[in-house]
Coordinates of C-alpha atoms in Angstrom, one line a residue:
Chain D
M1 CA 51.7 -13.2 -15.4
A2 CA 50.9 -16.7 -14.3
G3 CA 48.6 -18.9 -16.4
T4 CA 46.4 -17.9 -19.2
P5 CA 43.7 -15.4 -18.6
R6 CA 40.5 -16.9 -17.9
L7 CA 38.7 -13.6 -19.0
T8 CA 37.7 -13.3 -22.5
R9 CA 37.7 -10.0 -24.4
Q10 CA 34.0 -10.2 -24.6
E11 CA 33.6 -10.6 -20.9
T12 CA 35.9 -7.6 -20.4
A13 CA 33.7 -5.6 -22.6
H14 CA 30.6 -6.5 -20.8
V15 CA 31.9 -5.7 -17.4
A16 CA 33.1 -2.4 -18.9
R17 CA 29.6 -1.7 -20.2
L18 CA 28.0 -2.3 -17.1
A19 CA 30.5 0.1 -15.4
R20 CA 29.8 2.7 -18.3
I21 CA 33.6 2.9 -19.0
A22 CA 34.5 3.2 -22.9
L23 CA 37.7 1.2 -23.7
T24 CA 39.6 1.2 -26.9
D25 CA 40.5 -2.3 -28.5
E26 CA 44.0 -1.9 -27.0
E27 CA 42.7 -1.3 -23.7
L28 CA 40.3 -4.1 -23.6
E29 CA 43.4 -6.4 -24.5
Q30 CA 45.3 -4.8 -21.6
F31 CA 42.5 -4.8 -19.1
A32 CA 41.5 -8.5 -19.8
G33 CA 44.9 -9.5 -18.7
Q34 CA 45.1 -7.3 -15.8
L35 CA 41.5 -8.4 -14.6
A36 CA 42.6 -12.0 -15.1
A37 CA 45.3 -11.5 -12.9
V38 CA 43.3 -10.0 -10.1
L39 CA 40.7 -12.9 -10.3
E40 CA 43.7 -15.3 -10.2
H41 CA 44.8 -13.6 -7.0
A42 CA 41.5 -13.7 -5.5
A43 CA 40.8 -17.5 -6.6
A44 CA 43.5 -18.4 -4.1
V45 CA 40.9 -18.3 -1.5
S46 CA 38.9 -21.1 -3.1
A47 CA 42.0 -23.4 -2.0
L48 CA 41.0 -23.1 1.4
E49 CA 39.0 -25.5 3.4
T50 CA 35.6 -23.5 4.0
E51 CA 33.3 -26.3 4.8
G52 CA 31.5 -25.2 7.9
V53 CA 32.7 -21.6 7.9
P54 CA 29.6 -19.3 7.7
P55 CA 30.0 -16.6 4.9
T56 CA 31.5 -13.2 6.1
A57 CA 29.1 -10.2 5.5
H58 CA 31.3 -7.8 6.9
P59 CA 35.1 -7.8 8.1
L60 CA 34.3 -6.4 11.6
P61 CA 32.5 -8.4 14.2
L62 CA 29.7 -5.8 14.5
R63 CA 26.0 -6.0 14.2
N64 CA 23.1 -3.6 14.8
V65 CA 25.0 -0.4 14.4
L66 CA 22.0 1.8 14.9
R67 CA 21.0 5.5 15.2
P68 CA 17.8 6.7 16.8
D69 CA 15.0 7.9 14.5
E70 CA 15.5 11.8 15.0
V71 CA 15.7 14.5 12.7
R72 CA 19.3 16.3 11.8
P73 CA 19.7 19.5 10.0
C74 CA 19.9 19.2 6.2
L75 CA 22.1 21.0 3.7
D76 CA 21.2 24.4 2.4
R77 CA 19.5 24.1 -1.0
D78 CA 21.2 26.8 -2.7
E79 CA 24.6 25.6 -1.5
V80 CA 23.7 22.2 -2.6
L81 CA 22.4 23.1 -6.1
S82 CA 25.7 25.3 -6.7
Q83 CA 27.7 22.4 -6.9
A84 CA 25.6 20.9 -9.6
P85 CA 26.5 21.5 -13.2
A86 CA 23.2 22.5 -13.8
A87 CA 19.9 23.4 -11.7
E88 CA 16.4 24.5 -12.6
E89 CA 13.4 25.1 -10.3
G90 CA 15.3 23.8 -7.1
R91 CA 16.1 20.9 -8.8
F92 CA 19.2 19.1 -10.4
R93 CA 18.9 19.5 -14.0
V94 CA 20.3 16.3 -15.8
P95 CA 20.3 15.2 -19.6
R96 CA 17.5 13.4 -21.1
I97 CA 17.2 9.9 -20.0
L98 CA 17.3 7.0 -22.3
G99 CA 16.3 3.5 -21.3
E100 CA 14.3 2.3 -18.4
S101 CA 14.0 3.4 -14.8
P102 CA 14.8 0.4 -12.5
Chain Y
M1 CA -6.8 -24.2 -27.6
P2 CA -6.6 -25.0 -24.2
D3 CA -8.3 -23.0 -21.5
F4 CA -5.6 -20.7 -19.6
E5 CA -5.4 -19.5 -16.0
S6 CA -3.6 -16.4 -15.0
V7 CA -0.9 -16.5 -12.1
I8 CA -0.3 -13.3 -10.4
G9 CA 2.1 -12.1 -7.7
L10 CA 2.4 -8.7 -6.5
E11 CA 5.3 -6.5 -5.4
V12 CA 4.3 -3.9 -3.0
H13 CA 6.6 -1.1 -2.0
C14 CA 5.6 0.7 1.3
E15 CA 7.2 4.0 2.4
L16 CA 7.7 3.7 6.2
A17 CA 6.3 6.5 8.3
T18 CA 9.5 7.3 10.1
A19 CA 10.6 10.8 11.1
T20 CA 13.9 10.4 9.1
K21 CA 15.5 8.7 6.0
L22 CA 16.9 5.2 6.2
F23 CA 20.7 5.9 6.5
C24 CA 20.7 9.8 7.5
G25 CA 18.8 12.1 9.7
C26 CA 17.0 14.2 6.9
R27 CA 13.3 14.4 7.3
N28 CA 11.2 11.9 5.8
A29 CA 8.2 14.1 4.5
F30 CA 6.1 14.0 1.5
G31 CA 5.4 17.3 -0.4
D32 CA 8.3 19.6 0.8
E33 CA 10.0 21.9 -1.3
P34 CA 12.3 20.0 -3.7
N35 CA 15.9 19.1 -2.4
T36 CA 15.4 20.7 1.0
N37 CA 15.7 17.3 2.7
V38 CA 19.1 16.3 1.7
C39 CA 22.5 15.9 3.3
P40 CA 25.9 14.4 2.2
V41 CA 24.8 10.8 2.9
C42 CA 21.6 10.8 0.7
L43 CA 23.3 13.0 -1.7
G44 CA 26.1 10.2 -2.0
L45 CA 28.8 12.8 -1.5
P46 CA 32.2 11.3 -1.0
G47 CA 33.4 10.4 2.5
S48 CA 29.9 10.3 3.7
L49 CA 28.8 7.1 5.6
P50 CA 25.3 5.7 6.2
V51 CA 24.0 4.8 9.7
L52 CA 20.9 2.6 9.9
N53 CA 17.7 4.1 11.2
A54 CA 16.6 2.0 14.4
G55 CA 13.0 3.2 13.9
A56 CA 12.9 1.8 10.3
V57 CA 14.1 -1.6 11.4
E58 CA 11.4 -1.7 14.0
L59 CA 8.7 -0.7 11.4
A60 CA 10.0 -3.4 9.0
M61 CA 9.8 -6.1 12.0
R62 CA 6.2 -4.9 12.7
I63 CA 5.4 -5.4 9.2
G64 CA 7.2 -8.8 9.0
M65 CA 5.5 -10.0 12.5
A66 CA 1.9 -8.8 11.1
L67 CA 2.3 -10.9 8.0
H68 CA 3.6 -13.9 10.2
C69 CA 7.1 -13.7 8.7
E70 CA 10.0 -15.3 10.4
V71 CA 12.3 -12.3 11.4
R72 CA 16.1 -13.1 10.4
P73 CA 19.3 -11.7 10.7
S74 CA 19.9 -9.4 7.5
V75 CA 22.6 -8.1 5.3
F76 CA 22.3 -4.9 3.1
H77 CA 23.7 -5.0 -0.5
R78 CA 24.4 -2.5 -3.2
K79 CA 22.2 -2.8 -6.4
N80 CA 24.3 -1.1 -8.8
Y81 CA 22.6 1.0 -12.0
F82 CA 23.0 4.2 -13.6
Y83 CA 19.9 6.4 -13.6
P84 CA 20.0 10.0 -12.1
D85 CA 17.2 9.1 -9.3
M86 CA 20.2 7.8 -7.3
P87 CA 23.1 10.1 -6.9
K88 CA 25.4 7.4 -5.6
D89 CA 24.7 5.1 -8.8
Y90 CA 23.6 2.3 -6.5
Q91 CA 20.5 1.7 -4.2
V92 CA 20.9 0.0 -0.8
S93 CA 18.6 -2.8 -0.8
Q94 CA 18.6 -6.3 1.1
Y95 CA 19.1 -8.9 -1.5
D96 CA 19.5 -12.6 -0.3
E97 CA 19.3 -12.1 3.5
P98 CA 16.2 -10.0 4.0
I99 CA 14.9 -9.4 7.2
N100 CA 11.4 -11.0 6.9
V101 CA 10.8 -14.2 5.1
D102 CA 8.2 -17.0 4.7
G103 CA 4.9 -15.4 6.0
Y104 CA 1.4 -15.3 4.7
L105 CA -1.5 -12.9 4.5
E106 CA -5.2 -14.0 5.4
L107 CA -7.6 -12.6 2.9
P108 CA -11.2 -11.6 4.3
D109 CA -12.5 -14.7 2.7
G110 CA -10.2 -16.7 4.9
S111 CA -7.8 -17.8 1.8
R112 CA -4.2 -17.3 2.5
V113 CA -1.5 -15.7 0.3
G114 CA 2.1 -16.5 0.8
I115 CA 4.6 -13.8 1.6
V116 CA 7.9 -14.6 0.1
R117 CA 9.8 -12.0 1.9
A118 CA 9.5 -8.3 3.2
H119 CA 13.0 -6.7 3.0
L120 CA 14.1 -3.2 3.7
E121 CA 15.9 -0.7 1.0
E122 CA 16.0 3.0 0.6
D123 CA 13.7 4.8 -2.0
T124 CA 14.9 6.6 -5.0
G125 CA 14.7 10.3 -5.9
K126 CA 12.0 11.9 -8.1
T127 CA 12.6 12.7 -11.7
T128 CA 10.5 14.9 -13.7
H129 CA 10.8 14.7 -17.5
V130 CA 10.6 18.2 -19.3
G131 CA 9.8 18.7 -22.7
G132 CA 8.3 16.2 -25.1
G133 CA 5.0 16.1 -23.6
G134 CA 6.3 14.4 -20.4
R135 CA 7.2 11.3 -22.3
I136 CA 10.6 10.0 -21.2
H137 CA 12.3 9.3 -24.9
D138 CA 11.1 12.4 -26.3
A139 CA 11.9 14.7 -23.1
E140 CA 14.6 17.4 -23.5
H141 CA 15.9 16.9 -20.2
A142 CA 15.0 16.0 -16.5
L143 CA 14.9 17.8 -13.3
V144 CA 15.6 15.7 -10.2
D145 CA 14.5 16.1 -6.5
Y146 CA 16.3 13.9 -3.9
N147 CA 13.8 14.5 -1.0
R148 CA 12.6 11.0 -1.4
A149 CA 16.1 9.5 -2.1
G150 CA 16.9 7.3 1.0
V151 CA 13.4 7.3 2.3
P152 CA 12.8 3.8 3.9
L153 CA 10.8 1.3 2.2
V154 CA 9.8 -2.2 2.7
E155 CA 9.2 -4.5 -0.2
I156 CA 6.8 -7.1 0.1
V157 CA 6.9 -9.8 -2.3
S158 CA 3.9 -12.1 -2.6
A159 CA 4.1 -15.9 -3.8
P160 CA 2.5 -16.3 -7.1
D161 CA -0.6 -17.5 -5.3
L162 CA -3.2 -15.1 -6.8
R163 CA -5.5 -16.1 -9.7
T164 CA -7.7 -13.2 -10.8
S165 CA -7.6 -9.4 -10.6
G166 CA -10.2 -9.5 -7.9
Q167 CA -8.1 -11.6 -5.6
A168 CA -5.1 -9.3 -6.4
R169 CA -7.3 -6.4 -5.3
A170 CA -8.4 -8.1 -2.2
Y171 CA -4.7 -8.8 -1.4
A172 CA -3.7 -5.3 -2.0
G173 CA -6.6 -3.6 -0.1
E174 CA -5.9 -6.3 2.9
L175 CA -2.2 -5.5 3.0
R176 CA -3.0 -1.8 2.9
S177 CA -5.2 -2.2 6.0
I178 CA -2.5 -4.3 7.8
L179 CA 0.2 -1.8 7.0
V180 CA -1.8 1.2 8.1
A181 CA -2.8 -1.1 11.3
T182 CA 0.9 -1.3 12.3
G183 CA 1.5 2.2 11.9
A184 CA 4.5 1.4 9.4
S185 CA 2.4 3.5 6.8
D186 CA -0.4 5.7 5.9
G187 CA -1.2 3.4 2.9
R188 CA -1.9 6.3 0.4
M189 CA -1.4 5.0 -2.9
E190 CA -1.9 8.3 -4.5
E191 CA 1.0 10.0 -2.9
G192 CA 3.0 6.9 -3.5
S193 CA 3.3 5.5 0.0
M194 CA 2.0 2.2 -1.2
R195 CA 3.2 1.3 -4.8
V196 CA 2.0 -2.0 -6.3
D197 CA 3.6 -3.9 -9.3
A198 CA 2.1 -6.9 -10.5
N199 CA 3.8 -10.1 -12.2
V200 CA 1.5 -11.6 -14.5
S201 CA 1.6 -14.7 -16.5
I202 CA -0.8 -17.4 -18.0
R203 CA -0.6 -21.3 -18.3
P204 CA -3.0 -24.0 -19.6
V205 CA -5.4 -24.9 -16.9
G206 CA -3.8 -27.9 -14.8
S207 CA -0.3 -27.0 -15.5
A208 CA 1.8 -26.9 -12.5
E209 CA 4.7 -24.7 -14.5
L210 CA 4.7 -21.2 -14.4
G211 CA 4.6 -19.4 -17.8
T212 CA 6.8 -16.4 -18.8
R213 CA 5.7 -13.3 -17.0
C214 CA 5.3 -9.7 -17.5
E215 CA 5.9 -7.0 -14.8
I216 CA 3.3 -4.2 -14.6
K217 CA 4.4 -0.8 -13.2
N218 CA 2.7 2.3 -12.7
L219 CA -0.4 1.1 -11.0
N220 CA -1.5 4.1 -8.8
S221 CA -4.8 2.9 -7.5
L222 CA -6.7 -0.5 -6.9
R223 CA -8.8 0.5 -9.9
S224 CA -5.7 0.6 -11.9
L225 CA -4.3 -2.7 -10.5
V226 CA -7.6 -4.5 -11.6
R227 CA -7.8 -3.0 -15.1
A228 CA -4.1 -3.4 -15.8
I229 CA -4.2 -7.1 -14.8
D230 CA -7.3 -7.8 -16.7
H231 CA -6.0 -6.3 -19.6
E232 CA -2.4 -8.1 -19.5
I233 CA -4.3 -11.5 -19.2
A234 CA -6.1 -10.7 -22.3
R235 CA -3.1 -9.5 -24.0
Q236 CA -1.0 -12.6 -23.1
T237 CA -4.1 -14.9 -23.9
E238 CA -4.3 -13.2 -27.4
V239 CA -0.3 -13.6 -28.1
V240 CA -0.5 -17.4 -27.0
G241 CA -3.7 -18.1 -29.2
A242 CA -1.7 -16.4 -32.3
G243 CA 0.9 -19.2 -31.7
D244 CA 3.6 -16.8 -30.4
R245 CA 5.3 -16.8 -26.9
V246 CA 5.1 -14.0 -24.2
V247 CA 8.2 -12.3 -24.0
Q248 CA 9.6 -11.5 -20.5
Q249 CA 9.4 -7.7 -20.0
T250 CA 8.6 -5.0 -17.7
R251 CA 5.4 -3.3 -18.9
H252 CA 4.0 0.3 -18.2
W253 CA 0.4 0.7 -17.4
D254 CA -1.1 3.6 -19.4
E255 CA -4.3 4.5 -17.2
E256 CA -5.7 6.8 -19.9
A257 CA -5.3 4.4 -22.7
G258 CA -6.1 1.4 -20.8
R259 CA -3.4 -0.7 -21.8
T260 CA 0.1 -1.7 -20.9
V261 CA 2.9 -0.9 -23.0
A262 CA 6.6 -2.4 -23.2
L263 CA 9.2 -0.5 -21.9
R264 CA 12.3 0.1 -23.9
S265 CA 15.0 -1.9 -21.9
K266 CA 18.5 -2.9 -22.8
E267 CA 19.7 -6.4 -22.4
E268 CA 22.0 -5.9 -19.8
A269 CA 19.7 -3.4 -17.6
F270 CA 19.1 -6.2 -15.2
D271 CA 22.7 -7.0 -14.2
Y272 CA 22.7 -5.1 -11.1
R273 CA 26.0 -6.6 -9.9
Y274 CA 24.6 -7.0 -6.3
F275 CA 27.6 -6.8 -3.6
P276 CA 27.5 -6.5 0.2
E277 CA 27.3 -3.1 1.3
P278 CA 30.7 -2.5 3.0
D279 CA 29.6 0.7 4.8
L280 CA 26.8 -1.3 6.9
V281 CA 27.1 -4.2 9.2
P282 CA 24.5 -6.9 9.5
V283 CA 21.4 -6.1 11.5
A284 CA 20.1 -9.1 13.7
P285 CA 17.4 -8.0 16.1
D286 CA 17.8 -10.2 19.2
A287 CA 15.2 -11.9 20.9
G288 CA 14.4 -9.2 23.2
W289 CA 13.8 -6.6 20.8
Q290 CA 11.7 -8.7 18.7
E291 CA 9.7 -9.6 21.9
E292 CA 9.1 -6.0 22.6
V293 CA 7.7 -5.0 19.0
A294 CA 5.6 -8.1 19.0
S295 CA 3.9 -7.3 22.1
A296 CA 3.4 -3.7 21.1
L297 CA 1.6 -4.8 17.8
P298 CA -2.2 -3.6 17.7
P299 CA -4.7 -6.1 16.6
M300 CA -4.6 -6.7 12.8
P301 CA -7.7 -6.5 10.4
A302 CA -8.5 -10.4 10.4
E303 CA -8.6 -10.2 14.4
R304 CA -10.8 -7.1 14.4
R305 CA -13.2 -8.4 11.8
A306 CA -13.5 -11.7 14.0
R307 CA -14.3 -9.5 17.1
L308 CA -17.2 -7.6 15.3
R309 CA -18.3 -10.9 13.9
S310 CA -18.7 -12.2 17.6
L311 CA -20.5 -8.9 18.6
V312 CA -23.0 -9.2 15.8
A313 CA -23.5 -12.7 15.9
P314 CA -22.4 -14.2 19.3
E315 CA -23.9 -17.7 18.5
G316 CA -24.1 -18.6 15.0
A317 CA -23.1 -17.2 11.5
V318 CA -23.0 -13.7 10.3
A319 CA -25.2 -12.8 7.3
A320 CA -23.1 -12.0 4.1
A321 CA -24.4 -8.5 3.8
Q322 CA -23.3 -7.9 7.3
D323 CA -19.9 -9.5 6.9
D324 CA -19.5 -6.9 3.8
Q325 CA -20.3 -4.0 6.3
I326 CA -17.9 -5.4 9.0
A327 CA -15.3 -5.6 6.0
T328 CA -15.8 -2.0 5.4
V329 CA -16.0 -0.8 8.9
V330 CA -12.5 -2.6 9.5
E331 CA -11.1 -1.1 6.2
Q332 CA -12.2 2.4 7.3
E333 CA -10.9 1.8 10.7
L334 CA -14.3 2.5 12.4
D335 CA -14.5 -0.5 14.8
A336 CA -14.5 1.7 17.8
L337 CA -17.9 3.2 16.7
V338 CA -19.3 -0.1 16.5
V339 CA -17.8 -1.5 19.7
A340 CA -18.9 1.4 21.7
A341 CA -22.3 1.3 20.2
V342 CA -23.0 -2.3 20.7
E343 CA -21.4 -2.6 24.3
G344 CA -23.5 0.6 25.1
G345 CA -26.9 -1.3 24.3
V346 CA -27.5 -0.5 20.4
G347 CA -28.6 -3.4 18.5
A348 CA -25.5 -4.9 16.3
G349 CA -27.6 -4.4 13.1
L350 CA -28.2 -0.7 13.5
A351 CA -24.7 -0.2 14.9
L352 CA -23.1 -1.9 11.7
A353 CA -25.5 -0.3 9.3
R354 CA -25.0 3.3 10.4
T355 CA -21.1 2.8 10.8
A356 CA -20.8 1.0 7.2
N357 CA -23.2 3.2 5.5
E358 CA -23.5 6.8 6.8
A359 CA -20.5 7.0 9.3
A360 CA -18.1 5.4 6.5
A361 CA -19.3 7.9 4.0
D362 CA -17.3 10.4 6.0
A363 CA -14.5 8.0 7.1
E364 CA -12.1 10.9 8.1
G365 CA -14.8 12.6 10.2
S366 CA -15.9 9.4 11.7
R367 CA -12.3 8.4 12.8
K368 CA -12.5 11.6 15.1
V369 CA -15.9 11.5 16.4
D370 CA -16.4 10.4 19.9
P371 CA -17.6 6.9 20.0
Q372 CA -19.6 7.6 23.1
A373 CA -21.7 10.5 21.2
F374 CA -22.1 8.0 18.2
R375 CA -23.7 5.6 20.7
A376 CA -25.9 8.0 22.4
L377 CA -27.2 9.1 18.8
L378 CA -27.9 5.5 17.9
L379 CA -29.7 5.1 21.3
L380 CA -32.0 8.0 20.3
E381 CA -32.9 6.4 17.2
Q382 CA -33.2 2.9 18.7
E383 CA -35.5 4.2 21.3
G384 CA -37.6 6.2 18.7
T385 CA -36.8 9.5 20.4
I386 CA -35.7 10.6 16.7
T387 CA -36.6 8.9 13.3
A388 CA -34.0 7.0 11.0
T389 CA -33.9 10.1 8.8
Q390 CA -33.4 12.4 11.9
A391 CA -30.7 10.5 13.2
K392 CA -28.9 10.5 9.8
A393 CA -29.1 14.5 9.9
V394 CA -27.9 14.6 13.3
L395 CA -25.0 12.2 12.5
G396 CA -24.1 14.7 9.4
E397 CA -23.7 17.6 12.0
L398 CA -22.0 15.4 14.6
L399 CA -19.3 14.4 12.1
E400 CA -18.7 17.8 11.1
H401 CA -18.9 19.7 14.1
G402 CA -19.0 17.4 17.1
G403 CA -21.3 17.9 20.2
D404 CA -23.9 16.3 21.9
P405 CA -26.5 14.4 19.8
A406 CA -29.6 15.1 21.9
E407 CA -28.7 18.8 21.8
I408 CA -28.0 18.8 18.2
A409 CA -31.6 17.0 17.7
R410 CA -33.2 19.7 19.6
R411 CA -31.7 22.6 17.7
K412 CA -32.8 20.9 14.8
G413 CA -36.4 20.7 16.0
F414 CA -36.3 17.1 16.1
E415 CA -38.3 16.9 19.4
A416 CA -39.4 13.6 20.3
M417 CA -43.2 13.3 19.6
D418 CA -44.9 11.9 22.4
A419 CA -46.9 8.7 22.2
D420 CA -50.2 10.5 23.1
R421 CA -49.8 13.0 20.3
L422 CA -48.9 10.5 17.8
A423 CA -52.0 8.4 18.8
A424 CA -54.2 11.3 18.4
T425 CA -52.6 12.2 14.9
V426 CA -52.9 8.5 13.7
A427 CA -56.7 8.3 15.1
D428 CA -57.4 11.6 13.1
V429 CA -55.9 10.2 9.7
V430 CA -57.7 7.0 10.2
A431 CA -61.2 8.9 10.8
A432 CA -60.5 11.1 7.6
N433 CA -60.0 8.1 5.4
P434 CA -62.5 5.5 5.9
P435 CA -62.2 3.3 2.4
E436 CA -58.5 3.1 3.0
W437 CA -58.7 2.1 6.7
E438 CA -61.2 -0.7 5.6
R439 CA -58.9 -2.2 3.4
F440 CA -56.0 -2.0 5.7
R441 CA -58.4 -3.7 8.3
S442 CA -59.2 -6.4 5.9
G443 CA -55.4 -7.2 5.6
E444 CA -54.0 -4.9 2.8
D445 CA -50.8 -4.3 4.8
K446 CA -49.4 -2.0 2.0
L447 CA -52.0 0.7 2.9
A448 CA -49.7 1.1 5.9
Q449 CA -47.5 3.3 3.6
F450 CA -50.4 5.4 2.6
F451 CA -51.2 6.0 6.5
I452 CA -47.5 7.0 7.1
G453 CA -47.6 9.6 4.3
Q454 CA -50.5 11.0 5.9
V455 CA -49.2 11.0 9.4
M456 CA -46.0 12.5 8.1
K457 CA -47.9 15.3 6.2
A458 CA -49.6 16.1 9.3
T459 CA -46.7 16.2 11.6
S460 CA -44.1 17.9 9.1
G461 CA -42.1 14.7 9.0
K462 CA -41.6 14.3 12.7
A463 CA -43.3 11.1 13.4
D464 CA -41.5 7.8 13.4
G465 CA -42.7 5.6 10.7
K466 CA -42.3 2.4 12.8
A467 CA -44.3 4.0 15.6
V468 CA -47.1 5.0 13.2
V469 CA -47.1 1.4 11.9
A470 CA -47.4 0.2 15.4
E471 CA -50.2 2.4 16.3
L472 CA -52.0 1.2 13.0
R473 CA -51.5 -2.5 14.2
R474 CA -53.0 -1.7 17.5
L475 CA -56.0 0.1 16.2
R476 CA -56.8 -2.9 14.0
G477 CA -56.5 -5.1 17.0

């Protein structure tokens, strides 16, 4: 692995928490190193001269991919709900929610 | 303690009146059976791909243009968060490159409120908390309906230009009128078609810096908006007065308790890790499309008010009371009634008053009524064929069932009292009441009311009060 990791354990823990991934201390250590390597690889881009190059929003040279505002058939509700772990009154049943709705 | 002023900015979410959702062909409808308008795209099933709805882009452009924004090439981002109202675990929104930027909204009093941006995004599903009396934290579980997930929204962000709850109300009301006029939305706050969040802060009068703000959610009516802002200003003033600092947070308006309550929020909840949505390419309406949309835009409320003002007072200023009536007429979308009546020879004062008072009381019926029938009715009143009271009764019938006003008046027995019969009745009444007549003759004008009453009694209310007064004046000489 080239260079020292520029990602602290704390930062790795923060990213893991945002992604709702539970990591053990060992895994934190391991992924901090691996993520740092990924970052380092991506950092190679910053070595390029990008002055005057507009930011890329999408790799394809496409714009305005649109569809007309026309109704298409939906899925059958019983079929949809049968795929869920739990359903009630035609709705998906989920565990109680803590924290704030965005 | 110095005096404080409040600084208010509003974020308005407007559901677009498209036939389908933003990224899939599922029906966009309010009140359908739960989870009947869902497909692999809006359920976030693996392998599904979004395709942008051209109709939603067009309505977003209309809103931007009506708010004098610049329409720009725009990019969609993913806003990542974990909450069951979005099955994908992210909401597609526009982040640093929104479709509309830098506009303004003109309030009825002529002042302008800056519009920072008006961007496209998708709505979330609807969560119902079960058990624990409906309170989120005490609930046992939640039920989710994804019919609304993926419905197109435009979020309109105002500059912090508002200073009072009254201005905030005026802004929200005017914005609602504009959204309805563009055809982008039905503007129904009670159905959630238009949702308003308020950012409120206070600062010492004269300070140019903004204070720490709180965002207030759950404002379901214009009345709630005013109450919540007033409460929040008082709360913040109290906090600062006690030597404490306002903490930046999201607060929930409790309509029943009449107060705002802090929502429990985790420190990291606001790190949404936005990144460009790889499944969607940028949308950049070209000049031709923009021109097409702009030219199809109907007149906006400010323009319609100006038109009515010019009808009412072709030369000179409009009286304040009539200006209020004009605002009501435009807000209730009843311009056509006033225009048809005035252009058809009805006096502007009468046309405005009947539209803003009687017609607006049944705005839904009035929007459907034939403007020419309305004009014909007001002409009957203006020419004295029927009285004001009778005209209001005919209007009620006309709004409910339609028809020909003259015919309705006949059916109700509101025949015109011809001038001869009226004159004869007035003469009888005068002859029967010599002392009152003497007082009226010597200049006691208020006695006219007495004679009107007597004539009404004699004619079972069919006489026109104004015609009675005219006849009395003629007799007095």
